C-alpha positions as semicolon CSV with decimal commas, in nm:
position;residue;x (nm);y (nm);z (nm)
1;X;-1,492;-1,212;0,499
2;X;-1,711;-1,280;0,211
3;X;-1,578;-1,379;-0,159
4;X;-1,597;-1,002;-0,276
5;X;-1,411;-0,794;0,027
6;X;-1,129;-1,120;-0,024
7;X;-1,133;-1,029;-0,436
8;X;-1,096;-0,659;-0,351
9;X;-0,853;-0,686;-0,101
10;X;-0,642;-1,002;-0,329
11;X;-0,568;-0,664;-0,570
12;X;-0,309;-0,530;-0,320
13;X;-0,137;-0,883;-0,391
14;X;0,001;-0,961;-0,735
15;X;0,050;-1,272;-0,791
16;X;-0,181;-1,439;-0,528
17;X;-0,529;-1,608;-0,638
18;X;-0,859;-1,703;-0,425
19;X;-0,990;-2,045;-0,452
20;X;-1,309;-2,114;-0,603
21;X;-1,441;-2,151;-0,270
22;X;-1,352;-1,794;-0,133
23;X;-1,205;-1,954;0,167
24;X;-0,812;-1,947;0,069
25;X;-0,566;-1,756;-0,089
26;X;-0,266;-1,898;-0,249
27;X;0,014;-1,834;-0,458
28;X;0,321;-2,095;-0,634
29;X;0,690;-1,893;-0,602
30;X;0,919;-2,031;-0,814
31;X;1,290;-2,125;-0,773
32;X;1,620;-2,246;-0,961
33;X;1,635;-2,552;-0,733
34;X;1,485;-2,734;-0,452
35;X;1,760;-2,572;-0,204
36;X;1,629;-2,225;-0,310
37;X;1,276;-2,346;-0,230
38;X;1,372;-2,506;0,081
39;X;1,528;-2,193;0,174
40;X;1,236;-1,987;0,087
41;X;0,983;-2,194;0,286
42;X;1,208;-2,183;0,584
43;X;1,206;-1,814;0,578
44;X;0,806;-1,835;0,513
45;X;0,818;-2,048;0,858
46;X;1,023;-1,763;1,036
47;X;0,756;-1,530;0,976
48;X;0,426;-1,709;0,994
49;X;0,590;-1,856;1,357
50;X;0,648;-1,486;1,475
51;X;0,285;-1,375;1,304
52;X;0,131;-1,697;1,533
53;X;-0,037;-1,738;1,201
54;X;0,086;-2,058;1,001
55;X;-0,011;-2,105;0,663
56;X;-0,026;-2,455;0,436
57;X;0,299;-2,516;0,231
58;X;0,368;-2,762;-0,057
59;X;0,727;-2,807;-0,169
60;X;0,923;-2,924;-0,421
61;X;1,174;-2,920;-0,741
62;X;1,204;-2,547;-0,803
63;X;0,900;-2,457;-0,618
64;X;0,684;-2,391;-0,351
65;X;0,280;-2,276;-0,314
66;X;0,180;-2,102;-0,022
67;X;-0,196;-2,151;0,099
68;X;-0,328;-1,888;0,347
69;X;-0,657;-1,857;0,565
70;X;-0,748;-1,842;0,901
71;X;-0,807;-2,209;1,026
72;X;-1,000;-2,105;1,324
73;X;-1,269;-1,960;1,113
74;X;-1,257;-2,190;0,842
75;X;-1,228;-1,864;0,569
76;X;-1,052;-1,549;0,539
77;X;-0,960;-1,291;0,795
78;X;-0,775;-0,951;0,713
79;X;-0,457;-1,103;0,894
80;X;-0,411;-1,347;0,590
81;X;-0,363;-1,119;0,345
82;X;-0,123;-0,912;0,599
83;X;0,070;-1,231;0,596
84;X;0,098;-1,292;0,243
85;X;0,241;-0,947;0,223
86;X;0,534;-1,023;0,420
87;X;0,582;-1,338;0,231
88;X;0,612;-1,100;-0,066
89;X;0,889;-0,904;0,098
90;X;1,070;-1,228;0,152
């Protein structure tokens, strides 16, 4: 998926950015504590393990950013914007 199809398709998901590159999408959820976050990324787990697709988490104090993007093609696939819908609904 080229940068512009990701940019067009990133509009159906507030709060989520592209990195410069065009190969990534990503968004930082915050949280009241590092228990809430925990909590969070746990249920992020759930469903990226049942989706077979698992995307790159950094935690901490409060907070937690979610990276998404298809490792086996190096990029961006239509299935990693599915799954950062779903993390939404979390």
């Amino acid at each position: 998926m080229d940068y512009s199809q990701a940019n067009e398709m990133l509009q159906e998901l507030p709060g989520w950015s592209i990195d410069e590159a065009g190969k990534r999408i990503f968004r930082n959820f915050k949280f009241r504590d590092f228990m809430a976050a925990v909590s969070f990324v746990n249920r992020v787990a759930e469903t990226a393990e049942g989706q077979d697709h698992h995307p790159d988490i950094v935690l901490g104090y409060g907070y937690a950013e979610i990276w998404v993007h298809t490792h086996k093609i190096g990029g961006l696939h239509e299935n990693d914007f599915i799954l950062a819908a779903k993390i939404d609904q979390l």
